[in-house]
Amino acid sequence: MTAGTLFIVIAVLALFLGLLAIRFHVGLSLMLAGMVGVVLMRGTDAAVSTVANQPFSTAADYSLTIIPLFILMGVFAVHAQLAQAGFDLASRGLRRFPGGAAFASLSGSGLFAAVTGSSVATVATMARVSTDAIVKAGNGIRLAAGVVCAGGTLGVLIPPSIVLVLYGVVTDESIGELLLAGIGPGLLTVLAYAVTIVLLVLARRKRQAARAAGQQEKEPAAVGGSSPAGGTTTAEGAAPAGRSTTTRDKETSEPRLDVPGVLLLGVIFLVSIGSIYLGLATANEAASFGAMAAFVILLIRTRPPRWLRTIKESVSEAVGLTAMTFLLMFGAGVFTYFLALSGASTAVVDAVIAADLEPYAVLVLCLLLLLPLGMFLDGISMILVAAPLLHPILVGYGFEGIWLGVLIVKVAEMALITPPVGMNAFVYSGSVPEAGLGRIFRGIVPFIIADLLVVAVLIMVPEIVTFIPELSSAK
């Protein structure tokens, strides 16, 4: 790469970051920066041709039909109240555990993230309602911030995951195997988050008990017959921690259990992901089966007079989400073409190989490169920009492609909650301004530790990722 080409690459990257800094749309920022780079490298005609052809060449790819189908399936399920049924089941089934409200919010965030494919959108949607529920149950706002910000990252692993689909598209890995491979790590992440919640809640209760005991010793006359903690509000913004108030709130707000909805949610999962596992359908065919099943269920659970309105709302929402995803892909396509044209991609690969590092050292370095991207990009954008560059490097070192894909996607979503500028934290701060960024990041840190442990386990025990695809007949 010549000095002039290197200067162009640096200038284009600076332009891209500058556009993000002024809150320009990520997809358009990628497209504009890439177009300017092509203009500087090959002239205006080449840039116009690239921008004109890229959208069609991307949208015409048959493998991408899985994206609108999975999105449509998720939106139909939401409008059929199936996601709400799953959320209510979690609320009732886990309410007796320490942090039951946090568990319910975690499950709700995971379901919403699986539908939208966007961790950032999940945090923006779930922040207010989940925070109110967790604080009302007597927990601090720090726990609420950690649960919501971390919960939004669950949807990237648990099928149907739009991010894993896009990873398969840009790297030519099997989409069906990627979706199946995400199940084990997704469940492991849920377990790690659940243990984290229990430990945080128990530690908080222990601190509250110690404070209450201290108050009793200092003010014995004020104890009377009431709870020492019953009339106070903690510094973390929690509601009164008295046992009677919390119990009464739970009883009056206990959600209705929608058993048919939960069963139908399982039916959709079996029709879509089960058909991939059994080898009965390709990923695209399974997505169409799932979308059709969700559509039929929507009609069954909606009164006929509301059919037209509900279908219109569902399709409109699905079109919006699909358009957002494809705009990111169009922009990433132009930007990636510029990187290939300039030779930057090849130069990075050659530099890594020439360094002659140990394979796992290269893996860790590549994964660490994803963390700063969380300051500027959401999960989908990170995968579209970074995967075409990192995947061939790591596969060249002998790492298995499916395992690698799940690991990269997992770390990419971790980047969205990693201080000092995790995007999810700022989105949460905008929805719950009273939390403050300091408390938000303190609430997120335990979940980052849990994520790091999960990543370490996945590296040491890759079978957690690969055992389901190996057992399946995925095409």
Short mmCIF file of C-alpha atoms in Angstrom, two decimals:
data_model
loop_
_atom_site.label_atom_id
_atom_site.label_comp_id
_atom_site.label_asym_id
_atom_site.label_seq_id
_atom_site.Cartn_x
_atom_site.Cartn_y
_atom_site.Cartn_z
CA MET A 1 0.00 0.00 0.00
CA THR A 2 1.48 3.37 -1.06
CA ALA A 3 1.66 6.43 1.18
CA GLY A 4 -1.02 8.13 -0.90
CA THR A 5 -3.39 5.20 -0.57
CA LEU A 6 -2.75 5.03 3.17
CA PHE A 7 -3.60 8.74 3.47
CA ILE A 8 -6.87 8.16 1.58
CA VAL A 9 -7.81 5.26 3.87
CA ILE A 10 -7.13 7.34 7.00
CA ALA A 11 -9.09 10.28 5.58
CA VAL A 12 -12.09 8.05 4.74
CA LEU A 13 -12.05 6.48 8.23
CA ALA A 14 -11.92 9.95 9.76
CA LEU A 15 -14.87 11.03 7.60
CA PHE A 16 -16.83 7.97 8.68
CA LEU A 17 -16.19 8.61 12.39
CA GLY A 18 -16.99 12.29 11.93
CA LEU A 19 -20.37 11.47 10.36
CA LEU A 20 -21.14 9.15 13.27
CA ALA A 21 -20.13 11.88 15.72
CA ILE A 22 -22.79 14.22 14.30
CA ARG A 23 -25.37 11.38 14.59
CA PHE A 24 -25.62 10.66 10.87
CA HIS A 25 -27.30 7.32 10.10
CA VAL A 26 -24.78 4.47 10.27
CA GLY A 27 -25.77 2.96 6.92
CA LEU A 28 -25.60 6.31 5.14
CA SER A 29 -22.30 7.13 6.90
CA LEU A 30 -20.78 3.90 5.59
CA MET A 31 -22.12 4.55 2.10
CA LEU A 32 -21.00 8.18 1.93
CA ALA A 33 -17.53 7.50 3.33
CA GLY A 34 -17.07 4.53 1.02
CA MET A 35 -18.24 6.55 -1.99
CA VAL A 36 -15.79 9.36 -1.21
CA GLY A 37 -13.03 6.76 -0.96
CA VAL A 38 -13.90 5.27 -4.35
CA VAL A 39 -14.00 8.78 -5.86
CA LEU A 40 -10.48 9.45 -4.57
CA MET A 41 -9.25 6.06 -5.78
CA ARG A 42 -11.00 5.63 -9.14
CA GLY A 43 -12.99 8.77 -9.91
CA THR A 44 -16.61 9.86 -9.88
CA ASP A 45 -17.89 7.45 -12.52
CA ALA A 46 -16.66 4.40 -10.58
CA ALA A 47 -18.19 5.74 -7.35
CA VAL A 48 -21.58 6.41 -8.95
CA SER A 49 -21.57 2.96 -10.54
CA THR A 50 -20.75 1.32 -7.20
CA VAL A 51 -23.48 3.15 -5.29
CA ALA A 52 -25.99 2.46 -8.07
CA ASN A 53 -25.26 -1.28 -8.32
CA GLN A 54 -24.61 -2.18 -4.70
CA PRO A 55 -28.23 -2.04 -3.46
CA PHE A 56 -29.48 -4.31 -6.25
CA SER A 57 -26.61 -6.80 -6.02
CA THR A 58 -27.18 -7.06 -2.26
CA ALA A 59 -30.98 -7.25 -2.29
CA ALA A 60 -31.01 -9.73 -5.19
CA ASP A 61 -29.12 -12.32 -3.13
CA TYR A 62 -31.58 -15.16 -2.51
CA SER A 63 -29.96 -16.09 0.80
CA LEU A 64 -31.00 -12.72 2.23
CA THR A 65 -34.72 -13.55 1.98
CA ILE A 66 -34.31 -15.16 5.39
CA ILE A 67 -33.97 -11.70 6.99
CA PRO A 68 -37.42 -10.25 6.13
CA LEU A 69 -39.00 -13.66 6.79
CA PHE A 70 -37.54 -13.98 10.29
CA ILE A 71 -38.41 -10.35 11.03
CA LEU A 72 -41.98 -10.91 9.81
CA MET A 73 -42.21 -14.06 11.93
CA GLY A 74 -41.12 -12.15 15.02
CA VAL A 75 -43.46 -9.22 14.41
CA PHE A 76 -46.44 -11.54 13.86
CA ALA A 77 -45.55 -13.31 17.13
CA VAL A 78 -45.41 -10.01 19.00
CA HIS A 79 -48.77 -8.83 17.63
CA ALA A 80 -50.27 -12.22 18.50
CA GLN A 81 -49.21 -11.52 22.11
CA LEU A 82 -46.91 -14.54 22.14
CA ALA A 83 -43.90 -12.57 23.35
CA GLN A 84 -46.07 -11.13 26.13
CA ALA A 85 -47.14 -14.67 27.04
CA GLY A 86 -43.50 -15.69 27.40
CA PHE A 87 -42.76 -12.60 29.47
CA ASP A 88 -45.74 -13.25 31.77
CA LEU A 89 -44.70 -16.88 32.21
CA ALA A 90 -41.24 -15.77 33.28
CA SER A 91 -42.75 -13.18 35.64
CA ARG A 92 -44.96 -15.73 37.39
CA GLY A 93 -42.53 -18.63 37.36
CA LEU A 94 -39.56 -16.67 38.67
CA ARG A 95 -41.26 -14.23 41.05
CA ARG A 96 -40.34 -16.30 44.13
CA PHE A 97 -36.64 -16.27 43.26
CA PRO A 98 -34.36 -13.43 44.37
CA GLY A 99 -34.63 -10.79 41.66
CA GLY A 100 -37.77 -12.25 40.05
CA ALA A 101 -38.63 -8.92 38.39
CA ALA A 102 -35.11 -8.71 36.97
CA PHE A 103 -35.43 -12.24 35.55
CA ALA A 104 -38.70 -11.29 33.88
CA SER A 105 -37.15 -8.14 32.39
CA LEU A 106 -34.18 -10.19 31.18
CA SER A 107 -36.49 -12.62 29.38
CA GLY A 108 -38.52 -9.76 27.89
CA SER A 109 -35.39 -8.03 26.60
CA GLY A 110 -34.13 -11.28 25.09
CA LEU A 111 -37.42 -11.91 23.28
CA PHE A 112 -37.59 -8.37 21.92
CA ALA A 113 -33.94 -8.46 20.80
CA ALA A 114 -34.56 -11.74 18.97
CA VAL A 115 -37.42 -10.10 17.07
CA THR A 116 -35.71 -6.82 16.13
CA GLY A 117 -32.13 -8.04 15.82
CA SER A 118 -31.02 -4.78 17.48
CA SER A 119 -29.65 -4.55 20.99
CA VAL A 120 -29.87 -0.76 20.90
CA ALA A 121 -33.56 -0.79 19.88
CA THR A 122 -34.27 -3.29 22.64
CA VAL A 123 -32.73 -1.08 25.32
CA ALA A 124 -34.60 1.97 24.05
CA THR A 125 -37.91 0.07 24.15
CA MET A 126 -37.52 -1.88 27.39
CA ALA A 127 -35.62 0.64 29.53
CA ARG A 128 -38.48 2.55 31.13
CA VAL A 129 -40.95 -0.26 31.76
CA SER A 130 -38.31 -2.73 32.99
CA THR A 131 -36.68 -0.18 35.28
CA ASP A 132 -40.01 0.70 36.88
CA ALA A 133 -40.81 -2.99 37.48
CA ILE A 134 -37.41 -3.81 38.97
CA VAL A 135 -37.30 -0.76 41.22
CA LYS A 136 -40.90 -1.32 42.34
CA ALA A 137 -39.89 -4.84 43.44
CA GLY A 138 -37.42 -3.27 45.87
CA ASN A 139 -34.22 -3.47 43.82
CA GLY A 140 -31.84 -0.69 42.92
CA ILE A 141 -31.72 1.19 39.67
CA ARG A 142 -28.17 -0.06 39.11
CA LEU A 143 -29.48 -3.62 38.82
CA ALA A 144 -32.19 -2.42 36.42
CA ALA A 145 -29.59 -0.72 34.21
CA GLY A 146 -27.40 -3.82 34.10
CA VAL A 147 -30.30 -6.17 33.36
CA VAL A 148 -31.77 -4.06 30.53
CA CYS A 149 -28.45 -3.20 28.85
CA ALA A 150 -27.13 -6.77 29.07
CA GLY A 151 -30.51 -8.37 28.29
CA GLY A 152 -30.62 -6.63 24.93
CA THR A 153 -27.56 -8.60 23.85
CA LEU A 154 -29.23 -12.02 24.32
CA GLY A 155 -31.11 -11.87 21.01
CA VAL A 156 -27.91 -12.12 18.96
CA LEU A 157 -27.36 -15.74 19.97
CA ILE A 158 -30.78 -17.27 20.62
CA PRO A 159 -32.54 -18.07 17.31
CA PRO A 160 -33.87 -16.51 15.25
CA SER A 161 -30.88 -14.17 15.26
CA ILE A 162 -30.64 -11.63 12.44
CA VAL A 163 -27.02 -10.88 13.42
CA LEU A 164 -25.98 -14.53 13.00
CA VAL A 165 -27.82 -14.63 9.67
CA LEU A 166 -25.88 -11.59 8.46
CA TYR A 167 -22.63 -13.12 9.66
CA GLY A 168 -23.39 -16.20 7.59
CA VAL A 169 -24.18 -14.05 4.56
CA VAL A 170 -20.99 -11.96 4.65
CA THR A 171 -18.69 -14.92 5.42
CA ASP A 172 -20.42 -17.70 3.41
CA GLU A 173 -20.80 -19.87 6.51
CA SER A 174 -23.89 -22.08 6.84
CA ILE A 175 -26.71 -19.95 8.22
CA GLY A 176 -28.58 -22.98 9.50
CA GLU A 177 -25.55 -24.24 11.44
CA LEU A 178 -24.87 -20.75 12.84
CA LEU A 179 -28.43 -20.48 14.15
CA LEU A 180 -28.18 -23.89 15.83
CA ALA A 181 -24.71 -23.10 17.17
CA GLY A 182 -26.04 -20.03 18.96
CA ILE A 183 -28.39 -22.04 21.19
CA GLY A 184 -25.76 -23.45 23.57
CA PRO A 185 -23.86 -20.17 24.13
CA GLY A 186 -27.19 -18.32 24.40
CA LEU A 187 -28.40 -20.60 27.18
CA LEU A 188 -25.00 -20.39 28.88
CA THR A 189 -25.22 -16.59 28.78
CA VAL A 190 -28.73 -16.68 30.27
CA LEU A 191 -27.42 -18.90 33.08
CA ALA A 192 -24.48 -16.57 33.73
CA TYR A 193 -26.79 -13.53 33.85
CA ALA A 194 -29.21 -15.37 36.16
CA VAL A 195 -26.44 -16.24 38.62
CA THR A 196 -25.23 -12.63 38.45
CA ILE A 197 -28.72 -11.32 39.26
CA VAL A 198 -29.13 -13.69 42.23
CA LEU A 199 -25.75 -12.74 43.66
CA LEU A 200 -26.43 -9.01 43.26
CA VAL A 201 -29.86 -9.25 44.87
CA LEU A 202 -28.61 -11.34 47.79
CA ALA A 203 -25.69 -8.95 48.32
CA ARG A 204 -28.09 -5.99 48.31
CA ARG A 205 -30.37 -7.67 50.84
CA LYS A 206 -27.38 -8.37 53.07
CA ARG A 207 -26.35 -4.72 52.96
CA GLN A 208 -29.90 -3.59 53.71
CA ALA A 209 -30.10 -5.98 56.69
CA ALA A 210 -26.79 -4.67 58.02
CA ARG A 211 -28.00 -1.05 57.69
CA ALA A 212 -31.28 -1.91 59.38
CA ALA A 213 -29.44 -3.58 62.27
CA GLY A 214 -27.24 -0.52 62.63
CA GLN A 215 -30.28 1.77 62.73
CA GLN A 216 -31.90 -0.39 65.42
CA GLU A 217 -28.81 -0.10 67.59
CA LYS A 218 -28.64 3.69 67.17
CA GLU A 219 -32.39 4.40 67.46
CA PRO A 220 -33.96 1.67 69.61
CA ALA A 221 -36.91 3.83 70.47
CA ALA A 222 -37.86 4.33 66.85
CA VAL A 223 -38.12 0.64 66.03
CA GLY A 224 -41.68 0.13 67.34
CA GLY A 225 -43.58 -2.48 65.38
CA SER A 226 -42.64 -1.38 61.89
CA SER A 227 -39.95 -2.55 59.54
CA PRO A 228 -36.75 -0.51 59.87
CA ALA A 229 -36.41 -0.26 56.11
CA GLY A 230 -40.08 0.22 55.43
CA GLY A 231 -40.18 4.00 55.14
CA THR A 232 -36.90 4.81 53.49
CA THR A 233 -35.75 5.09 49.93
CA THR A 234 -32.26 3.94 49.09
CA ALA A 235 -29.62 6.00 47.35
CA GLU A 236 -29.93 3.77 44.31
CA GLY A 237 -33.47 4.88 43.68
CA ALA A 238 -35.27 1.80 44.96
CA ALA A 239 -38.80 1.75 46.16
CA PRO A 240 -39.47 1.12 49.89
CA ALA A 241 -37.96 -2.21 50.76
CA GLY A 242 -40.55 -3.32 53.30
CA ARG A 243 -41.61 -6.93 52.86
CA SER A 244 -45.35 -6.26 53.19
CA THR A 245 -45.37 -3.52 50.55
CA THR A 246 -43.38 -5.64 48.09
CA THR A 247 -45.64 -8.62 48.63
CA ARG A 248 -48.75 -6.53 48.17
CA ASP A 249 -47.39 -5.01 44.94
CA LYS A 250 -46.66 -8.48 43.59
CA GLU A 251 -50.11 -9.73 44.44
CA THR A 252 -51.92 -6.81 42.84
CA SER A 253 -49.79 -6.82 39.70
CA GLU A 254 -49.43 -10.57 39.16
CA PRO A 255 -49.55 -11.20 35.39
CA ARG A 256 -52.13 -13.43 33.74
CA LEU A 257 -50.70 -16.77 32.60
CA ASP A 258 -51.40 -17.33 28.88
CA VAL A 259 -50.75 -21.07 28.52
CA PRO A 260 -51.90 -21.33 24.87
CA GLY A 261 -49.67 -18.39 23.96
CA VAL A 262 -46.64 -20.05 25.52
CA LEU A 263 -47.37 -23.31 23.72
CA LEU A 264 -47.85 -21.54 20.39
CA LEU A 265 -44.56 -19.69 20.89
CA GLY A 266 -42.94 -23.11 21.24
CA VAL A 267 -44.70 -24.27 18.07
CA ILE A 268 -43.17 -21.42 16.07
CA PHE A 269 -39.71 -22.24 17.43
CA LEU A 270 -40.11 -25.92 16.56
CA VAL A 271 -41.42 -25.17 13.06
CA SER A 272 -38.58 -22.79 12.23
CA ILE A 273 -35.50 -23.94 14.16
CA GLY A 274 -36.66 -27.55 14.56
CA SER A 275 -36.98 -28.02 10.81
CA ILE A 276 -33.39 -26.82 10.38
CA TYR A 277 -32.15 -29.20 13.08
CA LEU A 278 -33.92 -32.19 11.53
CA GLY A 279 -32.69 -31.31 8.06
CA LEU A 280 -36.23 -30.97 6.76
CA ALA A 281 -35.65 -27.48 5.41
CA THR A 282 -32.91 -25.02 4.57
CA ALA A 283 -32.62 -21.85 6.64
CA ASN A 284 -34.64 -19.87 4.08
CA GLU A 285 -37.37 -22.50 3.91
CA ALA A 286 -37.49 -22.75 7.70
CA ALA A 287 -37.88 -18.97 7.96
CA SER A 288 -40.83 -19.09 5.54
CA PHE A 289 -42.43 -21.94 7.53
CA GLY A 290 -41.99 -19.95 10.73
CA ALA A 291 -43.45 -16.79 9.19
CA MET A 292 -46.47 -18.72 7.87
CA ALA A 293 -47.02 -20.42 11.23
CA ALA A 294 -46.83 -17.07 13.01
CA PHE A 295 -49.29 -15.57 10.52
CA VAL A 296 -51.82 -18.37 11.08
CA ILE A 297 -51.45 -18.03 14.85
CA LEU A 298 -51.96 -14.27 14.55
CA LEU A 299 -55.25 -14.85 12.73
CA ILE A 300 -56.36 -17.41 15.34
CA ARG A 301 -55.59 -15.08 18.27
CA THR A 302 -57.04 -11.94 16.69
CA ARG A 303 -60.73 -11.18 16.29
CA PRO A 304 -61.78 -11.17 12.60
CA PRO A 305 -62.85 -7.48 12.60
CA ARG A 306 -59.25 -6.56 13.55
CA TRP A 307 -57.51 -8.83 11.03
CA LEU A 308 -56.90 -6.23 8.37
CA ARG A 309 -55.67 -3.57 10.79
CA THR A 310 -53.37 -5.98 12.67
CA ILE A 311 -51.88 -7.41 9.47
CA LYS A 312 -51.29 -3.91 8.12
CA GLU A 313 -49.54 -2.83 11.33
CA SER A 314 -47.43 -6.00 11.42
CA VAL A 315 -46.32 -5.77 7.81
CA SER A 316 -45.58 -2.06 8.15
CA GLU A 317 -43.40 -2.69 11.21
CA ALA A 318 -41.61 -5.59 9.51
CA VAL A 319 -40.94 -3.50 6.39
CA GLY A 320 -39.42 -0.74 8.54
CA LEU A 321 -37.09 -3.14 10.36
CA THR A 322 -36.12 -4.86 7.11
CA ALA A 323 -35.41 -1.54 5.39
CA MET A 324 -33.20 -0.46 8.30
CA THR A 325 -31.22 -3.69 8.10
CA PHE A 326 -30.79 -3.57 4.34
CA LEU A 327 -29.72 0.09 4.41
CA LEU A 328 -26.91 -0.94 6.76
CA MET A 329 -25.99 -3.72 4.35
CA PHE A 330 -25.97 -1.38 1.35
CA GLY A 331 -23.68 1.05 3.14
CA ALA A 332 -21.40 -1.70 4.41
CA GLY A 333 -21.17 -3.12 0.90
CA VAL A 334 -19.91 0.19 -0.52
CA PHE A 335 -17.47 0.67 2.37
CA THR A 336 -16.14 -2.90 2.10
CA TYR A 337 -15.64 -2.44 -1.64
CA PHE A 338 -13.55 0.65 -0.96
CA LEU A 339 -11.41 -1.24 1.59
CA ALA A 340 -10.82 -4.02 -0.95
CA LEU A 341 -10.10 -1.49 -3.73
CA SER A 342 -7.55 0.34 -1.60
CA GLY A 343 -5.85 -2.88 -0.54
CA ALA A 344 -6.41 -2.12 3.14
CA SER A 345 -8.07 -5.47 3.82
CA THR A 346 -5.24 -7.41 2.20
CA ALA A 347 -2.63 -5.30 3.98
CA VAL A 348 -4.16 -6.04 7.39
CA VAL A 349 -4.29 -9.79 6.68
CA ASP A 350 -0.68 -9.80 5.44
CA ALA A 351 0.51 -7.81 8.47
CA VAL A 352 -1.13 -10.22 10.91
CA ILE A 353 0.33 -13.26 9.15
CA ALA A 354 3.78 -11.65 8.98
CA ALA A 355 3.72 -11.01 12.74
CA ASP A 356 3.88 -14.80 13.24
CA LEU A 357 1.86 -14.75 16.46
CA GLU A 358 0.34 -17.74 18.20
CA PRO A 359 -3.18 -18.52 16.91
CA TYR A 360 -4.90 -17.79 20.21
CA ALA A 361 -2.98 -14.53 20.59
CA VAL A 362 -4.32 -13.48 17.18
CA LEU A 363 -7.82 -14.55 18.23
CA VAL A 364 -7.72 -12.45 21.40
CA LEU A 365 -6.33 -9.42 19.54
CA CYS A 366 -9.05 -9.67 16.87
CA LEU A 367 -11.76 -9.95 19.50
CA LEU A 368 -10.34 -6.96 21.41
CA LEU A 369 -10.51 -4.91 18.20
CA LEU A 370 -14.31 -5.23 18.33
CA LEU A 371 -14.66 -3.51 21.71
CA PRO A 372 -13.88 0.07 20.53
CA LEU A 373 -16.42 -0.33 17.71
CA GLY A 374 -19.16 -0.52 20.35
CA MET A 375 -18.59 3.19 20.91
CA PHE A 376 -19.96 4.00 17.46
CA LEU A 377 -21.82 1.03 15.94
CA ASP A 378 -24.61 -1.34 16.87
CA GLY A 379 -24.24 -5.12 16.59
CA ILE A 380 -25.46 -5.45 13.00
CA SER A 381 -23.17 -2.66 11.77
CA MET A 382 -20.17 -4.12 13.59
CA ILE A 383 -20.66 -7.52 11.99
CA LEU A 384 -21.11 -6.05 8.52
CA VAL A 385 -17.91 -4.00 8.86
CA ALA A 386 -15.64 -6.30 10.90
CA ALA A 387 -16.63 -9.86 9.92
CA PRO A 388 -15.37 -9.71 6.30
CA LEU A 389 -12.00 -8.57 7.66
CA LEU A 390 -11.56 -10.75 10.77
CA HIS A 391 -13.11 -14.01 9.55
CA PRO A 392 -10.58 -14.86 6.83
CA ILE A 393 -7.66 -13.99 9.14
CA LEU A 394 -8.83 -16.32 11.90
CA VAL A 395 -9.98 -19.12 9.61
CA GLY A 396 -6.51 -18.99 8.09
CA TYR A 397 -5.11 -19.79 11.53
CA GLY A 398 -7.18 -22.97 11.64
CA PHE A 399 -10.16 -21.90 13.73
CA GLU A 400 -13.51 -23.52 12.87
CA GLY A 401 -15.79 -21.09 11.03
CA ILE A 402 -19.08 -21.74 12.87
CA TRP A 403 -17.44 -21.56 16.32
CA LEU A 404 -15.63 -18.42 15.24
CA GLY A 405 -18.84 -16.80 14.03
CA VAL A 406 -20.63 -17.30 17.34
CA LEU A 407 -17.60 -16.01 19.27
CA ILE A 408 -17.26 -12.86 17.14
CA VAL A 409 -20.98 -12.11 17.36
CA LYS A 410 -20.92 -12.61 21.13
CA VAL A 411 -17.99 -10.22 21.62
CA ALA A 412 -19.48 -7.70 19.19
CA GLU A 413 -22.56 -7.43 21.39
CA MET A 414 -20.38 -7.24 24.51
CA ALA A 415 -18.84 -4.13 22.98
CA LEU A 416 -22.20 -2.38 23.25
CA ILE A 417 -22.11 -2.51 27.06
CA THR A 418 -18.36 -2.10 27.63
CA PRO A 419 -17.19 1.14 29.31
CA PRO A 420 -16.25 3.85 28.73
CA VAL A 421 -18.58 4.38 25.77
CA GLY A 422 -20.85 1.35 25.45
CA MET A 423 -23.69 2.45 23.17
CA ASN A 424 -26.38 0.64 25.17
CA ALA A 425 -25.48 2.60 28.29
CA PHE A 426 -26.05 5.93 26.57
CA VAL A 427 -29.33 4.74 25.05
CA TYR A 428 -30.48 3.64 28.52
CA SER A 429 -29.39 6.99 29.97
CA GLY A 430 -31.55 8.78 27.42
CA SER A 431 -34.61 6.72 28.40
CA VAL A 432 -33.96 6.77 32.17
CA PRO A 433 -32.09 10.05 32.76
CA GLU A 434 -32.35 9.85 36.56
CA ALA A 435 -30.06 6.81 36.54
CA GLY A 436 -26.91 8.71 35.58
CA LEU A 437 -24.10 7.23 33.50
CA GLY A 438 -21.98 6.47 36.57
CA ARG A 439 -24.61 4.22 38.14
CA ILE A 440 -25.47 2.68 34.76
CA PHE A 441 -21.90 1.56 34.14
CA ARG A 442 -21.54 0.32 37.73
CA GLY A 443 -24.67 -1.73 37.15
CA ILE A 444 -23.32 -3.13 33.87
CA VAL A 445 -19.88 -4.18 35.18
CA PRO A 446 -21.06 -7.44 36.87
CA PHE A 447 -22.71 -8.52 33.62
CA ILE A 448 -19.53 -7.72 31.65
CA ILE A 449 -17.64 -9.99 34.05
CA ALA A 450 -20.25 -12.70 33.42
CA ASP A 451 -19.83 -12.21 29.65
CA LEU A 452 -16.05 -12.49 29.91
CA LEU A 453 -16.42 -15.76 31.79
CA VAL A 454 -18.81 -17.05 29.10
CA VAL A 455 -16.36 -16.11 26.33
CA ALA A 456 -13.53 -17.83 28.21
CA VAL A 457 -15.63 -20.98 28.59
CA LEU A 458 -16.54 -20.94 24.88
CA ILE A 459 -12.85 -20.68 23.95
CA MET A 460 -11.84 -23.49 26.32
CA VAL A 461 -14.83 -25.72 25.51
CA PRO A 462 -15.74 -25.10 21.83
CA GLU A 463 -18.08 -28.11 21.91
CA ILE A 464 -20.67 -25.88 23.61
CA VAL A 465 -20.96 -24.11 20.25
CA THR A 466 -20.52 -27.01 17.88
CA PHE A 467 -22.34 -29.94 19.48
CA ILE A 468 -25.86 -29.06 18.32
CA PRO A 469 -24.86 -28.42 14.65
CA GLU A 470 -22.88 -31.69 14.69
CA LEU A 471 -25.88 -33.64 16.00
CA SER A 472 -28.26 -32.01 13.55
CA SER A 473 -28.95 -32.64 9.88
CA ALA A 474 -28.79 -28.92 9.06
CA LYS A 475 -28.45 -28.10 5.38
#
